[in-house]
Amino acid sequence: MKKVLFVCLGNICRSPSAEGVFKHLVAKANLEDKIFVDSCGTAAHHEGEPADSRMREHAQKRGYDLTSIARGMVKKDFEEFDYILTMDNSNFKNVLALTADDQKYKVKKITDFCSNHPHDQVPDPYYGGPEGFELVLDLLEDACQGLLNQIQKELHQ
Ligand code: 4NP
């Protein structure tokens, strides 16, 4: 079993979308019993809330049902998960600072797995317009496919 945790700031826009997009790909590949997927945020301000309604609408239009409920990151996450995937430079630094040295290899930026976009971050869409939410989904669709390819290789090793 490989365990994947997507992390953003609030766990109401980017990481719930990554969770939704990746779960969709995992289900399509019939790997639900081999890959566990979750998401969380470094800030717990939105704990207990569903994903942002704008994010859910944009995702729904592409066929993704975002059902996750926001939670903050906890210490146990660093031991439990194999991949800890962050969204932007600040998020990456914040998570890395919380991670013990022997677990730091697990922490990456999700854009490391993009092959069709030059972006090195998934920008926070919260204070912007609709195009920001679309960009989040464009980048995550690209990155999640790359991530699944990588994990499938590991599962076959
Ligand atoms: P997320 O977006 O990190 O992608 O969930 C944000 C959600 C909320 C806030 C910032 C970013 N906020 O400042 O409340």
Short mmCIF file of N, CA and C and ligand atoms in Angstrom, two decimals:
data_model
loop_
_atom_site.label_atom_id
_atom_site.label_comp_id
_atom_site.label_asym_id
_atom_site.label_seq_id
_atom_site.Cartn_x
_atom_site.Cartn_y
_atom_site.Cartn_z
N MET A 1 0.84 -1.21 0.00
CA MET A 1 0.00 0.00 0.00
C MET A 1 0.87 1.26 0.00
N LYS A 2 0.65 2.15 -0.97
CA LYS A 2 1.32 3.46 -0.97
C LYS A 2 0.33 4.49 -0.46
N LYS A 3 0.84 5.38 0.39
CA LYS A 3 -0.05 6.39 0.97
C LYS A 3 0.40 7.79 0.55
N VAL A 4 -0.55 8.54 0.00
CA VAL A 4 -0.25 9.85 -0.58
C VAL A 4 -1.04 10.93 0.17
N LEU A 5 -0.33 11.96 0.63
CA LEU A 5 -0.98 13.07 1.33
C LEU A 5 -0.72 14.37 0.57
N PHE A 6 -1.77 15.03 0.15
CA PHE A 6 -1.65 16.34 -0.49
C PHE A 6 -1.83 17.41 0.58
N VAL A 7 -0.94 18.41 0.54
CA VAL A 7 -0.97 19.45 1.57
C VAL A 7 -1.03 20.84 0.93
N CYS A 8 -1.91 21.70 1.42
CA CYS A 8 -1.87 23.12 1.02
C CYS A 8 -1.99 23.95 2.29
N LEU A 9 -2.40 25.20 2.16
CA LEU A 9 -2.48 26.05 3.34
C LEU A 9 -3.78 25.78 4.12
N GLY A 10 -4.91 25.95 3.44
CA GLY A 10 -6.20 25.88 4.13
C GLY A 10 -6.92 24.54 4.04
N ASN A 11 -6.47 23.67 3.12
CA ASN A 11 -7.15 22.40 2.82
C ASN A 11 -8.60 22.60 2.37
N ILE A 12 -8.84 23.75 1.68
CA ILE A 12 -10.18 23.94 1.11
C ILE A 12 -10.16 24.19 -0.40
N CYS A 13 -8.99 24.45 -0.98
CA CYS A 13 -8.93 24.66 -2.44
C CYS A 13 -8.02 23.65 -3.14
N ARG A 14 -6.70 23.85 -3.00
CA ARG A 14 -5.77 23.07 -3.83
C ARG A 14 -5.65 21.61 -3.42
N SER A 15 -5.41 21.34 -2.12
CA SER A 15 -5.19 19.93 -1.75
C SER A 15 -6.46 19.07 -1.85
N PRO A 16 -7.67 19.62 -1.56
CA PRO A 16 -8.86 18.79 -1.80
C PRO A 16 -9.03 18.49 -3.29
N SER A 17 -8.62 19.45 -4.15
CA SER A 17 -8.71 19.21 -5.60
C SER A 17 -7.72 18.14 -6.02
N ALA A 18 -6.49 18.22 -5.47
CA ALA A 18 -5.50 17.20 -5.79
C ALA A 18 -6.02 15.83 -5.35
N GLU A 19 -6.62 15.78 -4.17
CA GLU A 19 -7.18 14.52 -3.66
C GLU A 19 -8.26 14.00 -4.63
N GLY A 20 -9.15 14.89 -5.06
CA GLY A 20 -10.25 14.48 -5.96
C GLY A 20 -9.73 14.01 -7.31
N VAL A 21 -8.79 14.77 -7.89
CA VAL A 21 -8.25 14.43 -9.20
C VAL A 21 -7.47 13.10 -9.12
N PHE A 22 -6.66 12.97 -8.07
CA PHE A 22 -5.83 11.76 -7.96
C PHE A 22 -6.69 10.52 -7.67
N LYS A 23 -7.69 10.67 -6.80
CA LYS A 23 -8.57 9.52 -6.51
C LYS A 23 -9.28 9.06 -7.78
N HIS A 24 -9.66 10.02 -8.62
CA HIS A 24 -10.31 9.70 -9.89
C HIS A 24 -9.39 8.84 -10.76
N LEU A 25 -8.11 9.24 -10.85
CA LEU A 25 -7.13 8.49 -11.65
C LEU A 25 -6.86 7.11 -11.05
N VAL A 26 -6.76 7.06 -9.73
CA VAL A 26 -6.49 5.80 -9.02
C VAL A 26 -7.64 4.81 -9.26
N ALA A 27 -8.88 5.33 -9.22
CA ALA A 27 -10.05 4.47 -9.44
C ALA A 27 -10.05 3.96 -10.89
N LYS A 28 -9.73 4.86 -11.83
CA LYS A 28 -9.70 4.48 -13.25
C LYS A 28 -8.67 3.40 -13.51
N ALA A 29 -7.56 3.43 -12.74
CA ALA A 29 -6.48 2.44 -12.90
C ALA A 29 -6.73 1.19 -12.04
N ASN A 30 -7.89 1.15 -11.37
CA ASN A 30 -8.21 0.00 -10.51
C ASN A 30 -7.19 -0.24 -9.41
N LEU A 31 -6.69 0.84 -8.81
CA LEU A 31 -5.63 0.71 -7.81
C LEU A 31 -6.10 1.18 -6.42
N GLU A 32 -7.40 1.22 -6.22
CA GLU A 32 -7.91 1.74 -4.94
C GLU A 32 -7.47 0.92 -3.73
N ASP A 33 -7.16 -0.37 -3.95
CA ASP A 33 -6.70 -1.19 -2.82
C ASP A 33 -5.19 -1.11 -2.64
N LYS A 34 -4.51 -0.37 -3.53
CA LYS A 34 -3.04 -0.26 -3.43
C LYS A 34 -2.56 1.15 -3.11
N ILE A 35 -3.43 2.16 -3.34
CA ILE A 35 -3.03 3.55 -3.11
C ILE A 35 -4.08 4.24 -2.25
N PHE A 36 -3.64 4.74 -1.09
CA PHE A 36 -4.52 5.47 -0.18
C PHE A 36 -4.25 6.97 -0.36
N VAL A 37 -5.29 7.78 -0.41
CA VAL A 37 -5.14 9.21 -0.71
C VAL A 37 -5.86 10.06 0.33
N ASP A 38 -5.18 11.12 0.79
CA ASP A 38 -5.81 12.03 1.76
C ASP A 38 -5.25 13.44 1.52
N SER A 39 -5.82 14.43 2.21
CA SER A 39 -5.30 15.80 2.11
C SER A 39 -5.44 16.51 3.45
N CYS A 40 -4.64 17.57 3.62
CA CYS A 40 -4.71 18.36 4.85
C CYS A 40 -4.12 19.75 4.58
N GLY A 41 -4.17 20.62 5.59
CA GLY A 41 -3.63 21.96 5.45
C GLY A 41 -2.65 22.27 6.57
N THR A 42 -1.68 23.17 6.29
CA THR A 42 -0.75 23.55 7.37
C THR A 42 -1.42 24.49 8.37
N ALA A 43 -2.45 25.21 7.90
CA ALA A 43 -3.22 26.07 8.82
C ALA A 43 -4.56 25.38 9.08
N ALA A 44 -5.04 25.49 10.30
CA ALA A 44 -6.28 24.77 10.64
C ALA A 44 -7.50 25.69 10.72
N HIS A 45 -7.39 26.92 10.12
CA HIS A 45 -8.51 27.89 10.22
C HIS A 45 -9.82 27.34 9.67
N HIS A 46 -9.72 26.45 8.67
CA HIS A 46 -10.94 25.99 8.00
C HIS A 46 -11.31 24.57 8.41
N GLU A 47 -10.70 24.09 9.47
CA GLU A 47 -10.94 22.72 9.96
C GLU A 47 -12.45 22.43 10.02
N GLY A 48 -12.83 21.27 9.50
CA GLY A 48 -14.23 20.84 9.56
C GLY A 48 -15.09 21.35 8.42
N GLU A 49 -14.52 22.22 7.55
CA GLU A 49 -15.30 22.77 6.43
C GLU A 49 -15.14 21.92 5.17
N PRO A 50 -16.21 21.91 4.33
CA PRO A 50 -16.04 21.26 3.03
C PRO A 50 -15.14 22.15 2.15
N ALA A 51 -14.75 21.66 0.98
CA ALA A 51 -13.92 22.47 0.06
C ALA A 51 -14.67 23.73 -0.34
N ASP A 52 -13.92 24.77 -0.66
CA ASP A 52 -14.46 26.05 -1.11
C ASP A 52 -15.49 25.83 -2.24
N SER A 53 -16.64 26.52 -2.17
CA SER A 53 -17.71 26.26 -3.14
C SER A 53 -17.28 26.58 -4.57
N ARG A 54 -16.42 27.60 -4.75
CA ARG A 54 -15.94 27.93 -6.11
C ARG A 54 -15.08 26.79 -6.64
N MET A 55 -14.21 26.28 -5.76
CA MET A 55 -13.33 25.17 -6.17
C MET A 55 -14.16 23.95 -6.52
N ARG A 56 -15.19 23.69 -5.69
CA ARG A 56 -16.04 22.51 -5.95
C ARG A 56 -16.77 22.64 -7.29
N GLU A 57 -17.24 23.85 -7.60
CA GLU A 57 -17.95 24.06 -8.88
C GLU A 57 -17.05 23.83 -10.08
N HIS A 58 -15.85 24.41 -10.02
CA HIS A 58 -14.91 24.23 -11.14
C HIS A 58 -14.54 22.76 -11.30
N ALA A 59 -14.32 22.08 -10.17
CA ALA A 59 -13.95 20.66 -10.23
C ALA A 59 -15.11 19.82 -10.78
N GLN A 60 -16.31 20.14 -10.32
CA GLN A 60 -17.51 19.38 -10.75
C GLN A 60 -17.66 19.43 -12.26
N LYS A 61 -17.36 20.59 -12.85
CA LYS A 61 -17.49 20.74 -14.31
C LYS A 61 -16.56 19.80 -15.06
N ARG A 62 -15.47 19.39 -14.39
CA ARG A 62 -14.55 18.43 -15.04
C ARG A 62 -14.81 17.00 -14.56
N GLY A 63 -15.87 16.83 -13.76
CA GLY A 63 -16.23 15.48 -13.33
C GLY A 63 -15.63 15.04 -12.01
N TYR A 64 -15.09 15.97 -11.24
CA TYR A 64 -14.51 15.61 -9.93
C TYR A 64 -15.44 16.07 -8.81
N ASP A 65 -15.77 15.14 -7.95
CA ASP A 65 -16.62 15.42 -6.81
C ASP A 65 -15.70 15.62 -5.61
N LEU A 66 -15.60 16.84 -5.11
CA LEU A 66 -14.70 17.08 -3.98
C LEU A 66 -15.47 16.91 -2.68
N THR A 67 -15.16 15.86 -1.95
CA THR A 67 -15.96 15.51 -0.76
C THR A 67 -15.17 15.67 0.54
N SER A 68 -13.90 16.07 0.44
CA SER A 68 -13.09 16.05 1.66
C SER A 68 -13.50 17.16 2.63
N ILE A 69 -13.25 16.93 3.88
CA ILE A 69 -13.52 17.89 4.96
C ILE A 69 -12.16 18.34 5.50
N ALA A 70 -12.00 19.67 5.61
CA ALA A 70 -10.67 20.21 5.95
C ALA A 70 -10.17 19.75 7.32
N ARG A 71 -8.88 19.47 7.35
CA ARG A 71 -8.22 19.14 8.62
C ARG A 71 -6.81 19.71 8.61
N GLY A 72 -6.27 19.96 9.77
CA GLY A 72 -4.90 20.43 9.88
C GLY A 72 -3.94 19.26 9.82
N MET A 73 -2.68 19.56 9.50
CA MET A 73 -1.65 18.52 9.44
C MET A 73 -1.30 18.09 10.87
N VAL A 74 -1.07 16.81 11.08
CA VAL A 74 -0.69 16.33 12.42
C VAL A 74 0.61 15.53 12.34
N LYS A 75 1.26 15.39 13.47
CA LYS A 75 2.57 14.75 13.55
C LYS A 75 2.58 13.35 12.91
N LYS A 76 1.50 12.62 13.18
CA LYS A 76 1.38 11.25 12.68
C LYS A 76 1.45 11.17 11.15
N ASP A 77 1.03 12.25 10.46
CA ASP A 77 1.05 12.26 8.99
C ASP A 77 2.43 11.96 8.43
N PHE A 78 3.46 12.46 9.10
CA PHE A 78 4.82 12.30 8.58
C PHE A 78 5.30 10.85 8.64
N GLU A 79 4.79 10.10 9.60
CA GLU A 79 5.16 8.68 9.69
C GLU A 79 4.28 7.84 8.78
N GLU A 80 2.99 8.21 8.72
CA GLU A 80 2.01 7.37 8.04
C GLU A 80 2.13 7.40 6.51
N PHE A 81 2.47 8.58 5.94
CA PHE A 81 2.40 8.72 4.49
C PHE A 81 3.76 8.52 3.82
N ASP A 82 3.71 7.99 2.58
CA ASP A 82 4.92 7.77 1.79
C ASP A 82 5.26 8.98 0.94
N TYR A 83 4.23 9.66 0.47
CA TYR A 83 4.40 10.87 -0.34
C TYR A 83 3.67 12.01 0.35
N ILE A 84 4.39 13.12 0.60
CA ILE A 84 3.78 14.31 1.18
C ILE A 84 3.98 15.42 0.16
N LEU A 85 2.89 15.80 -0.53
CA LEU A 85 3.00 16.64 -1.72
C LEU A 85 2.41 18.02 -1.48
N THR A 86 3.29 19.01 -1.57
CA THR A 86 2.91 20.38 -1.25
C THR A 86 2.64 21.17 -2.54
N MET A 87 2.10 22.38 -2.38
CA MET A 87 1.58 23.11 -3.54
C MET A 87 2.45 24.27 -4.01
N ASP A 88 3.05 25.02 -3.09
CA ASP A 88 3.86 26.16 -3.53
C ASP A 88 5.11 26.26 -2.65
N ASN A 89 5.97 27.23 -2.97
CA ASN A 89 7.26 27.31 -2.28
C ASN A 89 7.11 27.52 -0.79
N SER A 90 6.18 28.39 -0.42
CA SER A 90 6.01 28.69 1.00
C SER A 90 5.45 27.46 1.74
N ASN A 91 4.50 26.82 1.12
CA ASN A 91 3.90 25.60 1.65
C ASN A 91 4.96 24.50 1.81
N PHE A 92 5.81 24.36 0.79
CA PHE A 92 6.89 23.37 0.81
C PHE A 92 7.85 23.63 1.97
N LYS A 93 8.24 24.91 2.12
CA LYS A 93 9.16 25.27 3.20
C LYS A 93 8.53 25.03 4.57
N ASN A 94 7.27 25.42 4.70
CA ASN A 94 6.58 25.24 5.99
C ASN A 94 6.49 23.77 6.39
N VAL A 95 6.16 22.93 5.42
CA VAL A 95 6.01 21.51 5.71
C VAL A 95 7.38 20.89 6.02
N LEU A 96 8.37 21.28 5.23
CA LEU A 96 9.71 20.73 5.44
C LEU A 96 10.23 21.09 6.84
N ALA A 97 9.91 22.29 7.30
CA ALA A 97 10.36 22.73 8.62
C ALA A 97 9.71 21.90 9.74
N LEU A 98 8.55 21.32 9.45
CA LEU A 98 7.86 20.51 10.47
C LEU A 98 8.30 19.05 10.44
N THR A 99 9.07 18.70 9.40
CA THR A 99 9.39 17.29 9.15
C THR A 99 10.73 16.89 9.77
N ALA A 100 10.77 15.77 10.43
CA ALA A 100 12.02 15.25 10.98
C ALA A 100 12.98 14.92 9.83
N ASP A 101 14.29 15.04 10.09
CA ASP A 101 15.28 14.84 9.04
C ASP A 101 15.12 13.52 8.29
N ASP A 102 14.83 12.45 9.01
CA ASP A 102 14.74 11.14 8.36
C ASP A 102 13.46 10.94 7.56
N GLN A 103 12.57 11.93 7.57
CA GLN A 103 11.33 11.84 6.77
C GLN A 103 11.29 12.88 5.66
N LYS A 104 12.32 13.74 5.59
CA LYS A 104 12.26 14.88 4.65
C LYS A 104 12.21 14.42 3.18
N TYR A 105 12.76 13.23 2.91
CA TYR A 105 12.75 12.72 1.54
C TYR A 105 11.33 12.53 1.00
N LYS A 106 10.35 12.45 1.89
CA LYS A 106 8.96 12.23 1.46
C LYS A 106 8.30 13.50 0.93
N VAL A 107 8.87 14.66 1.30
CA VAL A 107 8.22 15.95 1.01
C VAL A 107 8.67 16.48 -0.35
N LYS A 108 7.69 16.70 -1.24
CA LYS A 108 8.00 17.21 -2.58
C LYS A 108 6.94 18.24 -2.97
N LYS A 109 7.24 18.98 -4.04
CA LYS A 109 6.20 19.83 -4.60
C LYS A 109 5.47 19.03 -5.68
N ILE A 110 4.16 19.15 -5.69
CA ILE A 110 3.37 18.36 -6.65
C ILE A 110 3.77 18.70 -8.09
N THR A 111 4.21 19.96 -8.33
CA THR A 111 4.59 20.34 -9.70
C THR A 111 5.84 19.61 -10.19
N ASP A 112 6.59 18.98 -9.28
CA ASP A 112 7.73 18.14 -9.72
C ASP A 112 7.25 17.04 -10.67
N PHE A 113 5.96 16.70 -10.60
CA PHE A 113 5.43 15.59 -11.40
C PHE A 113 4.73 16.06 -12.67
N CYS A 114 4.74 17.38 -12.93
CA CYS A 114 4.12 17.91 -14.16
C CYS A 114 4.99 17.59 -15.36
N SER A 115 4.36 17.24 -16.49
CA SER A 115 5.17 17.12 -17.70
C SER A 115 4.71 18.07 -18.79
N ASN A 116 3.52 18.64 -18.68
CA ASN A 116 3.02 19.52 -19.75
C ASN A 116 2.94 20.99 -19.36
N HIS A 117 3.36 21.33 -18.16
CA HIS A 117 3.32 22.73 -17.71
C HIS A 117 4.68 23.10 -17.12
N PRO A 118 5.13 24.34 -17.38
CA PRO A 118 6.44 24.77 -16.87
C PRO A 118 6.38 25.25 -15.42
N HIS A 119 5.20 25.37 -14.87
CA HIS A 119 5.01 25.95 -13.53
C HIS A 119 5.76 25.17 -12.45
N ASP A 120 6.31 25.91 -11.46
CA ASP A 120 6.96 25.21 -10.35
C ASP A 120 6.16 25.38 -9.06
N GLN A 121 4.95 25.89 -9.19
CA GLN A 121 4.06 25.99 -8.02
C GLN A 121 2.61 25.92 -8.51
N VAL A 122 1.70 25.50 -7.60
CA VAL A 122 0.27 25.63 -7.86
C VAL A 122 -0.17 26.87 -7.07
N PRO A 123 -0.45 27.99 -7.77
CA PRO A 123 -0.74 29.24 -7.06
C PRO A 123 -2.06 29.17 -6.28
N ASP A 124 -2.07 29.85 -5.15
CA ASP A 124 -3.25 29.92 -4.30
C ASP A 124 -4.37 30.67 -5.03
N PRO A 125 -5.52 30.04 -5.28
CA PRO A 125 -6.58 30.70 -6.05
C PRO A 125 -7.56 31.50 -5.19
N TYR A 126 -7.38 31.47 -3.87
CA TYR A 126 -8.43 31.89 -2.93
C TYR A 126 -8.90 33.33 -3.14
N TYR A 127 -7.96 34.25 -3.38
CA TYR A 127 -8.34 35.66 -3.49
C TYR A 127 -8.47 36.13 -4.94
N GLY A 128 -8.38 35.22 -5.89
CA GLY A 128 -8.42 35.61 -7.31
C GLY A 128 -9.73 35.20 -7.99
N GLY A 129 -9.71 35.28 -9.32
CA GLY A 129 -10.91 35.00 -10.11
C GLY A 129 -10.96 33.55 -10.59
N PRO A 130 -11.97 33.27 -11.45
CA PRO A 130 -12.20 31.89 -11.92
C PRO A 130 -11.00 31.27 -12.62
N GLU A 131 -10.19 32.09 -13.31
CA GLU A 131 -9.06 31.52 -14.05
C GLU A 131 -8.05 30.86 -13.11
N GLY A 132 -7.97 31.35 -11.87
CA GLY A 132 -7.07 30.75 -10.89
C GLY A 132 -7.50 29.33 -10.51
N PHE A 133 -8.80 29.13 -10.43
CA PHE A 133 -9.31 27.80 -10.08
C PHE A 133 -9.11 26.83 -11.24
N GLU A 134 -9.27 27.35 -12.46
CA GLU A 134 -9.04 26.52 -13.65
C GLU A 134 -7.56 26.12 -13.74
N LEU A 135 -6.67 27.09 -13.44
CA LEU A 135 -5.23 26.78 -13.49
C LEU A 135 -4.88 25.70 -12.47
N VAL A 136 -5.45 25.80 -11.28
CA VAL A 136 -5.22 24.77 -10.25
C VAL A 136 -5.55 23.39 -10.83
N LEU A 137 -6.70 23.28 -11.49
CA LEU A 137 -7.12 21.97 -12.02
C LEU A 137 -6.24 21.54 -13.19
N ASP A 138 -5.86 22.49 -14.05
CA ASP A 138 -4.96 22.15 -15.18
C ASP A 138 -3.65 21.56 -14.65
N LEU A 139 -3.07 22.24 -13.67
CA LEU A 139 -1.77 21.80 -13.14
C LEU A 139 -1.91 20.47 -12.41
N LEU A 140 -2.98 20.32 -11.64
CA LEU A 140 -3.15 19.09 -10.86
C LEU A 140 -3.45 17.89 -11.74
N GLU A 141 -4.18 18.09 -12.82
CA GLU A 141 -4.44 16.97 -13.73
C GLU A 141 -3.14 16.46 -14.33
N ASP A 142 -2.28 17.40 -14.72
CA ASP A 142 -0.98 17.05 -15.30
C ASP A 142 -0.11 16.34 -14.23
N ALA A 143 0.01 16.97 -13.07
CA ALA A 143 0.89 16.44 -12.02
C ALA A 143 0.39 15.08 -11.49
N CYS A 144 -0.91 14.95 -11.31
CA CYS A 144 -1.44 13.70 -10.74
C CYS A 144 -1.22 12.52 -11.68
N GLN A 145 -1.26 12.77 -13.00
CA GLN A 145 -0.97 11.69 -13.94
C GLN A 145 0.50 11.27 -13.81
N GLY A 146 1.39 12.27 -13.68
CA GLY A 146 2.82 11.98 -13.51
C GLY A 146 3.08 11.22 -12.22
N LEU A 147 2.39 11.61 -11.16
CA LEU A 147 2.53 10.94 -9.87
C LEU A 147 2.05 9.49 -9.96
N LEU A 148 0.93 9.29 -10.61
CA LEU A 148 0.41 7.92 -10.73
C LEU A 148 1.39 7.05 -11.53
N ASN A 149 1.96 7.60 -12.60
CA ASN A 149 2.94 6.84 -13.40
C ASN A 149 4.12 6.41 -12.51
N GLN A 150 4.60 7.34 -11.68
CA GLN A 150 5.73 7.05 -10.79
C GLN A 150 5.36 5.95 -9.78
N ILE A 151 4.20 6.06 -9.17
CA ILE A 151 3.80 5.08 -8.15
C ILE A 151 3.55 3.71 -8.80
N GLN A 152 2.99 3.72 -10.00
CA GLN A 152 2.77 2.44 -10.68
C GLN A 152 4.09 1.71 -10.93
N LYS A 153 5.12 2.49 -11.28
CA LYS A 153 6.45 1.90 -11.48
C LYS A 153 6.93 1.26 -10.18
N GLU A 154 6.76 1.98 -9.06
CA GLU A 154 7.20 1.46 -7.76
C GLU A 154 6.42 0.22 -7.36
N LEU A 155 5.14 0.19 -7.68
CA LEU A 155 4.32 -0.97 -7.33
C LEU A 155 4.75 -2.21 -8.10
N HIS A 156 5.35 -2.00 -9.26
CA HIS A 156 5.79 -3.13 -10.09
C HIS A 156 7.21 -3.58 -9.77
N GLN A 157 7.89 -2.82 -8.89
CA GLN A 157 9.30 -3.14 -8.60
C GLN A 157 9.40 -4.38 -7.73
P1 4NP B 1 -5.79 26.46 -0.12
O1 4NP B 1 -6.33 27.94 -0.33
O2 4NP B 1 -4.52 26.59 0.67
O3 4NP B 1 -5.56 26.00 -1.52
O4 4NP B 1 -6.88 25.71 0.60
C1 4NP B 1 -6.54 28.86 0.69
C2 4NP B 1 -7.67 28.77 1.46
C3 4NP B 1 -7.90 29.70 2.46
C4 4NP B 1 -7.00 30.71 2.67
C5 4NP B 1 -5.84 30.78 1.92
C6 4NP B 1 -5.63 29.85 0.92
N1 4NP B 1 -7.24 31.68 3.68
O5 4NP B 1 -6.44 32.61 3.78
O6 4NP B 1 -8.24 31.57 4.39
#
